[in-house]
PDB file of C-alpha atoms in Angstrom:
ATOM      1  CA  MET B 189     155.159  81.393  98.661  1.00 46.00           C
ATOM      2  CA  ARG B 190     155.957  84.256 100.740  1.00 49.00           C
ATOM      3  CA  GLU B 191     154.001  87.115 101.009  1.00 50.00           C
ATOM      4  CA  PRO B 192     155.549  90.140 100.080  1.00 48.00           C
ATOM      5  CA  LYS B 193     157.251  92.835 102.388  1.00 50.00           C
ATOM      6  CA  SER B 194     156.263  95.391 104.815  1.00 47.00           C
ATOM      7  CA  ILE B 195     154.969  98.560 102.588  1.00 52.00           C
ATOM      8  CA  GLY B 196     154.625 101.253 105.068  1.00 65.00           C
ATOM      9  CA  LEU B 197     151.418 100.894 107.093  1.00 72.00           C
ATOM     10  CA  VAL B 198     150.621  97.961 105.714  1.00 78.00           C
ATOM     11  CA  PRO B 199     152.912  94.401 107.116  1.00 76.00           C
ATOM     12  CA  ARG B 200     151.149  92.015 105.215  1.00 77.00           C
ATOM     13  CA  PRO B 201     150.086  93.252 102.069  1.00 82.00           C
ATOM     14  CA  LEU B 202     147.978  90.123 101.506  1.00 82.00           C
ATOM     15  CA  LEU B 203     146.156  89.831 104.164  1.00 83.00           C
ATOM     16  CA  SER B 204     145.212  93.325 104.729  1.00 88.00           C
ATOM     17  CA  MET B 205     143.638  92.482 101.138  1.00 90.00           C
ATOM     18  CA  MET B 206     141.848  89.248 102.263  1.00 90.00           C
ATOM     19  CA  VAL B 207     140.625  91.396 105.594  1.00 90.00           C
ATOM     20  CA  ALA B 208     139.604  94.111 103.268  1.00 91.00           C
ATOM     21  CA  GLY B 209     137.727  91.611 100.247  1.00 91.00           C
ATOM     22  CA  THR B 210     136.017  89.148 103.684  1.00 90.00           C
ATOM     23  CA  TRP B 211     134.478  92.727 105.226  1.00 91.00           C
ATOM     24  CA  LEU B 212     132.952  93.903 101.448  1.00 91.00           C
ATOM     25  CA  LEU B 213     131.953  90.428 100.768  1.00 91.00           C
ATOM     26  CA  ALA B 214     130.271  89.834 104.005  1.00 91.00           C
ATOM     27  CA  ASN B 215     128.293  93.381 104.198  1.00 89.00           C
ATOM     28  CA  ASN B 216     127.377  92.711 100.403  1.00 88.00           C
ATOM     29  CA  SER B 217     127.771  96.581  99.873  1.00 84.00           C
ATOM     30  CA  LEU B 218     130.456  98.838  98.067  1.00 85.00           C
ATOM     31  CA  TYR B 219     129.036 101.942  99.589  1.00 90.00           C
ATOM     32  CA  ILE B 220     131.843 104.479 100.492  1.00 93.00           C
ATOM     33  CA  GLY B 221     131.143 103.900 104.512  1.00 91.00           C
ATOM     34  CA  HIS B 222     131.632 100.009 103.548  1.00 91.00           C
ATOM     35  CA  LEU B 223     134.832 100.708 101.108  1.00 93.00           C
ATOM     36  CA  ILE B 224     136.423 102.976 104.150  1.00 94.00           C
ATOM     37  CA  LEU B 225     135.672 100.607 106.581  1.00 94.00           C
ATOM     38  CA  ALA B 226     137.318  98.032 104.704  1.00 93.00           C
ATOM     39  CA  VAL B 227     140.700  99.556 104.211  1.00 93.00           C
ATOM     40  CA  LEU B 228     140.865 100.723 107.733  1.00 93.00           C
ATOM     41  CA  LEU B 229     139.872  97.128 108.642  1.00 93.00           C
ATOM     42  CA  GLY B 230     142.819  95.879 106.042  1.00 91.00           C
ATOM     43  CA  ILE B 231     145.182  97.902 107.266  1.00 90.00           C
ATOM     44  CA  ALA B 232     144.867  98.129 111.447  1.00 90.00           C
ATOM     45  CA  LEU B 233     144.334  94.190 112.068  1.00 89.00           C
ATOM     46  CA  PRO B 234     147.020  93.113 110.274  1.00 86.00           C
ATOM     47  CA  ARG B 235     149.217  95.735 112.055  1.00 85.00           C
ATOM     48  CA  LEU B 236     147.364  94.328 115.970  1.00 86.00           C
ATOM     49  CA  THR B 237     148.125  90.646 114.656  1.00 83.00           C
ATOM     50  CA  VAL B 238     152.234  91.108 113.148  1.00 76.00           C
ATOM     51  CA  HIS B 239     153.506  89.972 116.090  1.00 77.00           C
ATOM     52  CA  PHE B 240     151.780  86.658 115.749  1.00 77.00           C
ATOM     53  CA  TRP B 241     152.370  85.334 112.649  1.00 73.00           C
ATOM     54  CA  PRO B 242     154.999  83.309 112.141  1.00 68.00           C
ATOM     55  CA  ASP B 243     157.511  83.348 109.006  1.00 69.00           C
ATOM     56  CA  ALA B 244     156.235  81.172 106.430  1.00 64.00           C
ATOM     57  CA  PRO B 245     159.133  79.276 105.048  1.00 71.00           C
ATOM     58  CA  ARG B 246     159.875  80.190 100.929  1.00 80.00           C
ATOM     59  CA  VAL B 247     158.457  77.225  98.369  1.00 85.00           C
ATOM     60  CA  LYS B 248     161.779  76.085  97.180  1.00 91.00           C
ATOM     61  CA  LYS B 249     160.099  73.805  94.308  1.00 92.00           C
ATOM     62  CA  PRO B 250     156.736  74.956  93.235  1.00 91.00           C
ATOM     63  CA  GLY B 251     155.954  72.398  90.833  1.00 93.00           C
ATOM     64  CA  VAL B 252     156.689  69.844  93.846  1.00 94.00           C
ATOM     65  CA  ALA B 253     154.012  72.272  95.719  1.00 92.00           C
ATOM     66  CA  ALA B 254     151.784  71.713  92.547  1.00 94.00           C
ATOM     67  CA  ARG B 255     151.669  67.915  92.294  1.00 96.00           C
ATOM     68  CA  LEU B 256     151.221  67.940  96.137  1.00 95.00           C
ATOM     69  CA  LEU B 257     148.023  70.268  95.954  1.00 93.00           C
ATOM     70  CA  ALA B 258     146.682  68.053  93.212  1.00 95.00           C
ATOM     71  CA  VAL B 259     147.234  64.657  95.208  1.00 95.00           C
ATOM     72  CA  PHE B 260     145.636  66.155  97.962  1.00 95.00           C
ATOM     73  CA  ALA B 261     142.709  67.525  95.356  1.00 94.00           C
ATOM     74  CA  TYR B 262     142.403  64.363  94.380  1.00 96.00           C
ATOM     75  CA  ASP B 263     142.455  61.923  97.732  1.00 96.00           C
ATOM     76  CA  VAL B 264     139.828  64.942  99.730  1.00 94.00           C
ATOM     77  CA  ALA B 265     137.442  63.796  96.432  1.00 95.00           C
ATOM     78  CA  VAL B 266     138.135  60.117  96.723  1.00 95.00           C
ATOM     79  CA  ALA B 267     137.519  60.104 100.698  1.00 95.00           C
ATOM     80  CA  ASN B 268     134.786  61.789 100.040  1.00 94.00           C
ATOM     81  CA  PHE B 269     133.133  58.857  98.448  1.00 94.00           C
ATOM     82  CA  GLN B 270     134.883  56.541 100.501  1.00 92.00           C
ATOM     83  CA  VAL B 271     133.467  58.028 103.987  1.00 92.00           C
ATOM     84  CA  ALA B 272     129.902  58.309 102.489  1.00 91.00           C
ATOM     85  CA  ARG B 273     129.939  54.704 101.907  1.00 90.00           C
ATOM     86  CA  LEU B 274     131.063  53.419 105.217  1.00 88.00           C
ATOM     87  CA  VAL B 275     128.583  56.534 106.992  1.00 85.00           C
ATOM     88  CA  LEU B 276     126.234  55.457 105.222  1.00 89.00           C
ATOM     89  CA  GLY B 277     127.006  51.427 105.619  1.00 83.00           C
ATOM     90  CA  SER B 278     126.946  49.331 108.256  1.00 80.00           C
ATOM     91  CA  ASN B 279     128.532  50.563 111.353  1.00 78.00           C
ATOM     92  CA  ASP B 280     129.982  46.862 111.561  1.00 78.00           C
ATOM     93  CA  ARG B 281     132.436  47.745 109.138  1.00 77.00           C
ATOM     94  CA  LEU B 282     134.014  50.456 110.225  1.00 85.00           C
ATOM     95  CA  ARG B 283     137.489  50.031 112.405  1.00 91.00           C
ATOM     96  CA  PRO B 284     138.081  53.599 113.626  1.00 92.00           C
ATOM     97  CA  ALA B 285     142.121  53.737 115.161  1.00 94.00           C
ATOM     98  CA  PHE B 286     144.389  56.320 116.523  1.00 96.00           C
ATOM     99  CA  VAL B 287     147.592  56.051 114.936  1.00 97.00           C
ATOM    100  CA  ASP B 288     151.021  57.503 115.842  1.00 97.00           C
ATOM    101  CA  VAL B 289     152.972  58.909 112.420  1.00 97.00           C
ATOM    102  CA  PRO B 290     156.853  59.132 113.298  1.00 97.00           C
ATOM    103  CA  LEU B 291     157.584  62.568 111.404  1.00 96.00           C
ATOM    104  CA  ASP B 292     161.015  63.676 109.759  1.00 95.00           C
ATOM    105  CA  LEU B 293     159.588  67.135 109.220  1.00 92.00           C
ATOM    106  CA  ARG B 294     161.378  69.563 112.318  1.00 88.00           C
ATOM    107  CA  ASP B 295     159.790  72.749 110.563  1.00 87.00           C
ATOM    108  CA  GLU B 296     156.759  74.028 112.672  1.00 87.00           C
ATOM    109  CA  PHE B 297     155.053  74.988 110.491  1.00 85.00           C
ATOM    110  CA  GLY B 298     155.480  72.294 108.138  1.00 90.00           C
ATOM    111  CA  VAL B 299     154.357  69.831 110.715  1.00 93.00           C
ATOM    112  CA  ALA B 300     151.102  72.826 111.054  1.00 91.00           C
ATOM    113  CA  LEU B 301     150.097  72.206 107.773  1.00 92.00           C
ATOM    114  CA  LEU B 302     150.863  68.610 107.118  1.00 95.00           C
ATOM    115  CA  ALA B 303     148.670  68.338 110.244  1.00 96.00           C
ATOM    116  CA  SER B 304     146.272  70.537 107.978  1.00 94.00           C
ATOM    117  CA  LEU B 305     146.215  68.019 105.240  1.00 95.00           C
ATOM    118  CA  VAL B 306     145.633  64.797 107.225  1.00 96.00           C
ATOM    119  CA  THR B 307     142.813  66.666 108.917  1.00 95.00           C
ATOM    120  CA  LEU B 308     141.192  67.950 105.763  1.00 93.00           C
ATOM    121  CA  THR B 309     141.467  64.461 104.159  1.00 93.00           C
ATOM    122  CA  PRO B 310     137.576  63.238 104.866  1.00 93.00           C
ATOM    123  CA  GLY B 311     137.806  60.080 107.039  1.00 93.00           C
ATOM    124  CA  THR B 312     141.451  61.787 108.994  1.00 95.00           C
ATOM    125  CA  VAL B 313     141.708  63.839 111.774  1.00 95.00           C
ATOM    126  CA  SER B 314     145.327  64.890 113.543  1.00 94.00           C
ATOM    127  CA  ALA B 315     144.673  64.702 117.051  1.00 92.00           C
ATOM    128  CA  ASP B 316     148.187  65.744 118.425  1.00 95.00           C
ATOM    129  CA  TYR B 317     152.086  66.251 118.057  1.00 95.00           C
ATOM    130  CA  ASP B 318     154.067  65.541 120.265  1.00 94.00           C
ATOM    131  CA  PRO B 319     157.315  67.689 119.636  1.00 93.00           C
ATOM    132  CA  THR B 320     159.632  66.335 121.590  1.00 93.00           C
ATOM    133  CA  LEU B 321     159.202  62.393 119.706  1.00 94.00           C
ATOM    134  CA  SER B 322     158.199  64.256 116.287  1.00 95.00           C
ATOM    135  CA  VAL B 323     155.339  62.286 116.439  1.00 96.00           C
ATOM    136  CA  LEU B 324     151.831  62.770 115.046  1.00 97.00           C
ATOM    137  CA  ARG B 325     148.945  61.205 116.229  1.00 97.00           C
ATOM    138  CA  VAL B 326     146.343  60.702 113.569  1.00 97.00           C
ATOM    139  CA  HIS B 327     142.813  59.372 114.048  1.00 96.00           C
ATOM    140  CA  ALA B 328     140.906  57.503 111.023  1.00 95.00           C
ATOM    141  CA  LEU B 329     137.921  56.831 110.292  1.00 92.00           C
ATOM    142  CA  ASP B 330     138.575  52.856 109.149  1.00 91.00           C
ATOM    143  CA  VAL B 331     142.015  51.444 109.804  1.00 93.00           C
ATOM    144  CA  GLU B 332     142.865  47.903 108.130  1.00 91.00           C
ATOM    145  CA  ASP B 333     146.686  48.324 108.535  1.00 94.00           C
ATOM    146  CA  GLY B 334     148.061  51.252 110.601  1.00 93.00           C
ATOM    147  CA  ASP B 335     151.750  50.401 109.277  1.00 96.00           C
ATOM    148  CA  ALA B 336     149.820  51.062 105.747  1.00 96.00           C
ATOM    149  CA  LEU B 337     148.435  54.488 106.859  1.00 96.00           C
ATOM    150  CA  ILE B 338     151.853  55.843 108.242  1.00 96.00           C
ATOM    151  CA  LYS B 339     153.344  54.957 104.908  1.00 97.00           C
ATOM    152  CA  GLU B 340     150.473  56.510 102.513  1.00 96.00           C
ATOM    153  CA  ILE B 341     150.778  59.705 104.909  1.00 97.00           C
ATOM    154  CA  LYS B 342     154.202  59.420 104.578  1.00 97.00           C
ATOM    155  CA  GLN B 343     154.841  59.231 101.021  1.00 97.00           C
ATOM    156  CA  ARG B 344     151.599  61.357 100.091  1.00 96.00           C
ATOM    157  CA  TYR B 345     152.455  64.278 102.145  1.00 97.00           C
ATOM    158  CA  GLU B 346     154.937  64.444 104.089  1.00 97.00           C
ATOM    159  CA  THR B 347     158.000  64.047 101.901  1.00 96.00           C
ATOM    160  CA  PRO B 348     156.535  65.651  99.150  1.00 96.00           C
ATOM    161  CA  LEU B 349     155.920  68.646 101.505  1.00 94.00           C
ATOM    162  CA  ARG B 350     159.581  68.283 103.157  1.00 94.00           C
ATOM    163  CA  GLU B 351     160.845  68.364  99.444  1.00 95.00           C
ATOM    164  CA  ALA B 352     158.427  71.123  98.008  1.00 93.00           C
ATOM    165  CA  LEU B 353     159.699  73.526 101.382  1.00 90.00           C
ATOM    166  CA  GLY B 354     163.230  72.137 101.435  1.00 88.00           C
ATOM    167  CA  CYS B 355     162.903  71.676 105.433  1.00 82.00           C
TER     168      CYS B 355
END
């Protein structure tokens, strides 16, 4: 979902609210000085960084995005147990490997989001992206079949991400 357009002094209202809220939470205080500083930081920081933020694509299909988030949440929960079992077990059972995942996704924001989903799932890390070949290099803690891992990433994350973002 795209953030609302600039409102006067506030180029990214949602980011401004998050900065101000984070400041107040970090200080655990609602004193007037902290409130004023939170508002000033909430206005100043997004204005100073506005040129560094790319425009995020719009979510074209929110239902698909919601399903993707549900699948991701499930995968994170399951992977936590799998990784714990692997780490607590014998190191002889581990089969770490790098796997190159060819991507159909070309949108920079979409690739970054896919890399984040892979990295946030325990047991896998996106290690590199080659934009000329459109290949995401993934390191996995336990790989029995590299082709199966590629198929899983493409089916569970890349395809719904492309569909949700319309890219």
